[in-house]
CSV table of N, CA and C in Angstrom, one decimal:
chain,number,residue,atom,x,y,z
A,1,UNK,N,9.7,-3.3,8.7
A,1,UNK,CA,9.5,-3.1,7.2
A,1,UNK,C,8.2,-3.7,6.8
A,2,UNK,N,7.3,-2.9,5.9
A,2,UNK,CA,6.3,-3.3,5.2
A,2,UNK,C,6.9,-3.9,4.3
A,3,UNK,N,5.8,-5.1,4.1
A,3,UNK,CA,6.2,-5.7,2.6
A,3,UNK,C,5.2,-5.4,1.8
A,4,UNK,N,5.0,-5.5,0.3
A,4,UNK,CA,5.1,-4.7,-0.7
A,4,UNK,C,2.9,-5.1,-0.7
A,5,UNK,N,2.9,-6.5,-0.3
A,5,UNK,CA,1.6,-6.7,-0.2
A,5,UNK,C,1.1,-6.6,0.8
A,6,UNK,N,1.2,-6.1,2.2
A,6,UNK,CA,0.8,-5.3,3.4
A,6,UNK,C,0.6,-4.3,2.9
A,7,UNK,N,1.6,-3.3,2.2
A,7,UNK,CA,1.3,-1.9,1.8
A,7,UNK,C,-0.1,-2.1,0.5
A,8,UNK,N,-0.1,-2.9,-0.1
A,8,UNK,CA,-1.1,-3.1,-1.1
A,8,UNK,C,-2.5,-3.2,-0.6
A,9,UNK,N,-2.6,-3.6,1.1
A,9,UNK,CA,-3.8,-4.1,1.7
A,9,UNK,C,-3.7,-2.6,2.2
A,10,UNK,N,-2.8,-2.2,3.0
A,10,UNK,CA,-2.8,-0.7,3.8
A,10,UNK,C,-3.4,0.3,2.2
A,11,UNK,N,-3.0,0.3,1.1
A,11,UNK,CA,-3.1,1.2,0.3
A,11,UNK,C,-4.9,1.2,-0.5
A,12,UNK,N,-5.2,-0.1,0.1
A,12,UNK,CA,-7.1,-0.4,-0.5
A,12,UNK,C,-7.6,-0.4,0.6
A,13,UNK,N,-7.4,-0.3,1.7
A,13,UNK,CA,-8.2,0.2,3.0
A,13,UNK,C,-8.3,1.4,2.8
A,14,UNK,N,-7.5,2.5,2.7
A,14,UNK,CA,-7.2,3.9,2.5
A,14,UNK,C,-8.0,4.1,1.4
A,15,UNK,N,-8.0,3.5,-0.1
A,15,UNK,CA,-8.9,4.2,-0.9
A,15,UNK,C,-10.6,3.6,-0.6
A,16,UNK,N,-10.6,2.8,0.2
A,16,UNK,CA,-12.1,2.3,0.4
A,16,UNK,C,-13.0,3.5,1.4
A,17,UNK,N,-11.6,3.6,2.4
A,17,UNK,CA,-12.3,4.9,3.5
A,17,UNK,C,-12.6,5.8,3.0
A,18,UNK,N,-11.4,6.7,2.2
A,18,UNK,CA,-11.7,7.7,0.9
A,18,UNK,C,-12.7,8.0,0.7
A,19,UNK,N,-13.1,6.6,-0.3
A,19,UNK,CA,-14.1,6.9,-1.3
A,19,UNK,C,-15.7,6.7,-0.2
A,20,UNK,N,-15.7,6.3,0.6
A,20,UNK,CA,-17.1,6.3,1.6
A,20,UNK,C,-16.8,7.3,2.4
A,21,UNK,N,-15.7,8.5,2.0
A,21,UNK,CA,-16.5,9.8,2.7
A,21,UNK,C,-15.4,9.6,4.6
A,22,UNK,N,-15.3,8.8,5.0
A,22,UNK,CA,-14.7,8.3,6.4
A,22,UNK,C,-13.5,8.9,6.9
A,23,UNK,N,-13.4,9.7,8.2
A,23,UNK,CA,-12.0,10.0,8.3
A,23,UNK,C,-11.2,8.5,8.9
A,24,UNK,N,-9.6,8.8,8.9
A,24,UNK,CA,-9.2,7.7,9.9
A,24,UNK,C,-9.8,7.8,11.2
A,25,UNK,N,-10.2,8.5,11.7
A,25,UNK,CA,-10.8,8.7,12.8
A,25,UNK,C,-12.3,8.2,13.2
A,26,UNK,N,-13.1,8.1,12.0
A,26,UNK,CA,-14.4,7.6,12.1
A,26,UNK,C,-14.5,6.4,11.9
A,27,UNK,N,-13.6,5.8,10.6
A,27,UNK,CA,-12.9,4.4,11.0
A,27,UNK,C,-12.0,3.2,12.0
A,28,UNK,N,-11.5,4.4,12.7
A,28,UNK,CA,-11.3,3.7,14.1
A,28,UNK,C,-12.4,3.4,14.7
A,29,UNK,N,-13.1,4.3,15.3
A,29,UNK,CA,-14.2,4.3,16.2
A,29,UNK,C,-15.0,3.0,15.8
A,30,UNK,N,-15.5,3.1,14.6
A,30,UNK,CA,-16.5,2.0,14.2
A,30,UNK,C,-15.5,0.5,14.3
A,31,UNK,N,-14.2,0.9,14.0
A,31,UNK,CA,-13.5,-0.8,14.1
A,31,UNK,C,-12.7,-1.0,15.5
A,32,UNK,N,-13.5,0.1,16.5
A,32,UNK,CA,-12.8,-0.2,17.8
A,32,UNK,C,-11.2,-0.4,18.0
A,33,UNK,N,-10.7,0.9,17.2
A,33,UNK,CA,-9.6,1.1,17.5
A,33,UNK,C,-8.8,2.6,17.5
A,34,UNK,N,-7.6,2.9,17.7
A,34,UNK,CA,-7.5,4.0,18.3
A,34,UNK,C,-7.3,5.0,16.7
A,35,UNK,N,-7.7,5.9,16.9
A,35,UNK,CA,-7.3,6.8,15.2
A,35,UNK,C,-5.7,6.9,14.6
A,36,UNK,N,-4.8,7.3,16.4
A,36,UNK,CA,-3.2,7.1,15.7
A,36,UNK,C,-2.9,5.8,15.0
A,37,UNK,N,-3.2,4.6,15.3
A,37,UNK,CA,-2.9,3.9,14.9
A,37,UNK,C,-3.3,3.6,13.4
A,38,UNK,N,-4.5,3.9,13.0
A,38,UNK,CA,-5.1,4.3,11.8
A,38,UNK,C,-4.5,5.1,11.4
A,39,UNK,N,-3.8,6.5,11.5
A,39,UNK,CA,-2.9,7.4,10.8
A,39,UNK,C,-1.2,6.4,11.3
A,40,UNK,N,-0.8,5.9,11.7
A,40,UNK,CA,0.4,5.5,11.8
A,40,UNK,C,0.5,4.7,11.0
A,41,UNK,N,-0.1,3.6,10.7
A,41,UNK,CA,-0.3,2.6,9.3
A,41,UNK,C,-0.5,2.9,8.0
A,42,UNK,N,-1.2,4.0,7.7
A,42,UNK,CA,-1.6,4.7,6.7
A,42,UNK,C,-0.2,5.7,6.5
A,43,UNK,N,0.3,6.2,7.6
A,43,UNK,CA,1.8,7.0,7.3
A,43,UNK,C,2.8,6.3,6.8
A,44,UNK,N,2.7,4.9,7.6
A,44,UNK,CA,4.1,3.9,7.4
A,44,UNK,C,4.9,4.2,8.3
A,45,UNK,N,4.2,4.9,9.8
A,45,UNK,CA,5.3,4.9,10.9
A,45,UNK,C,5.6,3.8,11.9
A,46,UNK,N,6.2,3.6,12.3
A,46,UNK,CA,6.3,2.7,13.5
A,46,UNK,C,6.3,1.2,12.9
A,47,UNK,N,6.6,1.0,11.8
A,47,UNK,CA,6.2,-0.2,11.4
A,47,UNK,C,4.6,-0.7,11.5
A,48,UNK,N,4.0,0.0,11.9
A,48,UNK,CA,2.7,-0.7,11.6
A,48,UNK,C,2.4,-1.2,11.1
A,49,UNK,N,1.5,-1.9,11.0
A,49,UNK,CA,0.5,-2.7,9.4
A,49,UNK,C,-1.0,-3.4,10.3
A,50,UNK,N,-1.8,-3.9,9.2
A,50,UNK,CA,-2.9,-4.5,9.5
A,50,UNK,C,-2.7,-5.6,9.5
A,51,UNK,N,-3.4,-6.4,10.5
A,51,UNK,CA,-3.3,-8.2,10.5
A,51,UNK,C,-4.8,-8.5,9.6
A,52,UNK,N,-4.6,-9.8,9.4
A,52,UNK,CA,-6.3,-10.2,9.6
A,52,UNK,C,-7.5,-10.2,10.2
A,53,UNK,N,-7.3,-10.3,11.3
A,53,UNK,CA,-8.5,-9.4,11.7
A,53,UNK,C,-9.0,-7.8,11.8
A,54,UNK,N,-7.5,-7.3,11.7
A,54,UNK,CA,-8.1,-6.2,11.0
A,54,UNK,C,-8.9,-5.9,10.2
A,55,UNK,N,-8.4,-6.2,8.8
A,55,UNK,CA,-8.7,-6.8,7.5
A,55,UNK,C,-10.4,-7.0,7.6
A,56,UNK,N,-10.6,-8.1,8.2
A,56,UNK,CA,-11.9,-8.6,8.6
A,56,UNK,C,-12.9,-7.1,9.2
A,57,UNK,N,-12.3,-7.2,10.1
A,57,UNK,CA,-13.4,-5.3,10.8
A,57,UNK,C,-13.3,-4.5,9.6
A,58,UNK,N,-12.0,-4.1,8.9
A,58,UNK,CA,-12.7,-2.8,8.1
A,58,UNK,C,-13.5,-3.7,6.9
A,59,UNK,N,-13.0,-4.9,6.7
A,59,UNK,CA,-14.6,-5.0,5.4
A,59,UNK,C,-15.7,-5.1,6.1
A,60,UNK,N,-16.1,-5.3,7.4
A,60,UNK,CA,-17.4,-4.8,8.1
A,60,UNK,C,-18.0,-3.6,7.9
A,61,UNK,N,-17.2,-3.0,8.6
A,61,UNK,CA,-17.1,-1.3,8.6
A,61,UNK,C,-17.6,-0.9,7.0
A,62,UNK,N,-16.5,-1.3,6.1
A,62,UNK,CA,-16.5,-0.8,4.9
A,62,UNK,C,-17.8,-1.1,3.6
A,63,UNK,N,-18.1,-2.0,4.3
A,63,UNK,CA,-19.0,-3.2,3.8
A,63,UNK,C,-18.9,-3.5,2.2
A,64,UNK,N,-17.8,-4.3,2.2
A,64,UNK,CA,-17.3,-4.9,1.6
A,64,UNK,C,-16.5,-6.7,1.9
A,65,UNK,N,-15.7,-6.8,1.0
A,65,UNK,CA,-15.1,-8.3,1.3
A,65,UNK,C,-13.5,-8.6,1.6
A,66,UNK,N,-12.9,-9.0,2.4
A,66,UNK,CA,-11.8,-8.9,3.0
A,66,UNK,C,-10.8,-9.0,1.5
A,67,UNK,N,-11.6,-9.8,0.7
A,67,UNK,CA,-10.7,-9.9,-0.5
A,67,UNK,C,-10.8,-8.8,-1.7
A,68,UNK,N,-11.7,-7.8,-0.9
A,68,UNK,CA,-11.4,-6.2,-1.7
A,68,UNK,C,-10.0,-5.9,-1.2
A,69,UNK,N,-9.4,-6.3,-0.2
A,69,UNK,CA,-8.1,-5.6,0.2
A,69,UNK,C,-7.0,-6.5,-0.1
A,70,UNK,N,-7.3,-7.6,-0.8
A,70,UNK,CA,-6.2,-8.1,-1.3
A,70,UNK,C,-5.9,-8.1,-2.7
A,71,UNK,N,-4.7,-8.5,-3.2
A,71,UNK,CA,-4.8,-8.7,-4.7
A,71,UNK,C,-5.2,-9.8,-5.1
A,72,UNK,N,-5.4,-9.9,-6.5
A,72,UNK,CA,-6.2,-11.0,-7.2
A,72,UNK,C,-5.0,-11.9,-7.4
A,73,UNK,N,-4.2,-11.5,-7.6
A,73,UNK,CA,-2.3,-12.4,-7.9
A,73,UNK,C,-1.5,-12.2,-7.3
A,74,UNK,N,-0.6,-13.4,-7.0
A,74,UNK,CA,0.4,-12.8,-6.0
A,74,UNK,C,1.8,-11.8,-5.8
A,75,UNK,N,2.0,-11.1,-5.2
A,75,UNK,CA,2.7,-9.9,-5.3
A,75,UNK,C,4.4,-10.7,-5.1
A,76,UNK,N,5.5,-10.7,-5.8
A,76,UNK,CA,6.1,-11.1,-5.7
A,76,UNK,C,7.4,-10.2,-5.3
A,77,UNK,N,7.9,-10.0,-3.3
A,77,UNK,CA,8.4,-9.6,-3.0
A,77,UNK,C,9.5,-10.0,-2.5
A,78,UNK,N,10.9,-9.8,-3.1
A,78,UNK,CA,12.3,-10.5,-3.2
A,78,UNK,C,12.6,-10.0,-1.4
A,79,UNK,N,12.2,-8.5,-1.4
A,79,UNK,CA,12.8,-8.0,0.0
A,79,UNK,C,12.2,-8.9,1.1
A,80,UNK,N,11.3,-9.7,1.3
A,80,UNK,CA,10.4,-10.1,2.6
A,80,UNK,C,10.5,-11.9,2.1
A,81,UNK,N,10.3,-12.2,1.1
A,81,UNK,CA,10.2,-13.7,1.1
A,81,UNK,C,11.4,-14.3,0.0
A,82,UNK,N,12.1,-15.5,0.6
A,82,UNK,CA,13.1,-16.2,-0.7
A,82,UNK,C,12.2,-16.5,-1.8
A,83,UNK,N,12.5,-16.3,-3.1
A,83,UNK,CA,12.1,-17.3,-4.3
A,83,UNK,C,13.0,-18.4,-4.5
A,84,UNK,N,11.5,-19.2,-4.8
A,84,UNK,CA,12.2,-20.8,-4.7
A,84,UNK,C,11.6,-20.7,-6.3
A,85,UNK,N,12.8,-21.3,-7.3
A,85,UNK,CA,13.4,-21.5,-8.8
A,85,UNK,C,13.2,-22.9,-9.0
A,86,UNK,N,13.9,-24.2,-7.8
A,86,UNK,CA,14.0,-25.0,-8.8
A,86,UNK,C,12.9,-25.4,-7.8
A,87,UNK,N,11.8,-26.6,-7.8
A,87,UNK,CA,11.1,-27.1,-7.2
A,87,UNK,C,10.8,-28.4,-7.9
A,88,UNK,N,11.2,-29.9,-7.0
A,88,UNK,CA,10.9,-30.8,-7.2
A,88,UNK,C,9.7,-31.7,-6.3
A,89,UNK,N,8.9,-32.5,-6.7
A,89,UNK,CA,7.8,-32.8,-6.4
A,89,UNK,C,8.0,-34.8,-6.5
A,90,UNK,N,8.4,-35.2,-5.5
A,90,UNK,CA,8.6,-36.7,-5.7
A,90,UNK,C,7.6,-37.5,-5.2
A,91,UNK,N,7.5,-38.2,-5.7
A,91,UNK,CA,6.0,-39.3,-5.7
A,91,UNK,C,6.3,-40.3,-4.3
C-alpha cells in the first residue's frame, strides 16, 4: 500500500516530467532506471513507490529540488501511521 504522502511525491514527479515535455521512458534513462518501473509507480502497480534516492535523481534529472516533491505540511495519514493525541514531555 501507498501512503497518501508517497503518492503525493509519486503525483509531483509525474507533473514535473509532464510539464518538461519527458516520457517515463526518457526519465528512466537519464535516472538509470528501467521505464516499467517508472510506469509501475506512476500506475500504482506492484506496490511500487520512490525512495530517497530516487527522489534525489529525478530532482537531478528534473532540475529542480528534492523538496519540489514533497509537501510543505505534513500529510496526515490514519491508514499508514498511529496518531498520537495525548503527548507528555517530562523534564
Amino acid at each position: 500500500m501507498v501512503s497518501k504522502i508517497e503518492q503525493y511525491a509519486i503525483n509531483q514527479v509525474k507533473a514535473r516530467r509532464l510539464a518538461m515535455g519527458l516520457s517515463q521512458a526518457a526519465l528512466a534513462a537519464e535516472a538509470n532506471l528501467s521505464y516499467g518501473f517508472i510506469g509501475d509507480v506512476e500506475a500504482g502497480k506492484r506496490k511500487c513507490k520512490y525512495n530517497l534516492n530516487h527522489l534525489n535523481m529525478f530532482a537531478i534529472v528534473l532540475k529542480c529540488s528534492v523538496h519540489d516533491f514533497l509537501p510543505t505540511k505534513p500529510i496526515i495519514d490514519t491508514n499508514s501511521i498511529p496518531i498520537i493525541t495525548n503527548i507528555t514531555i517530562k523534564n
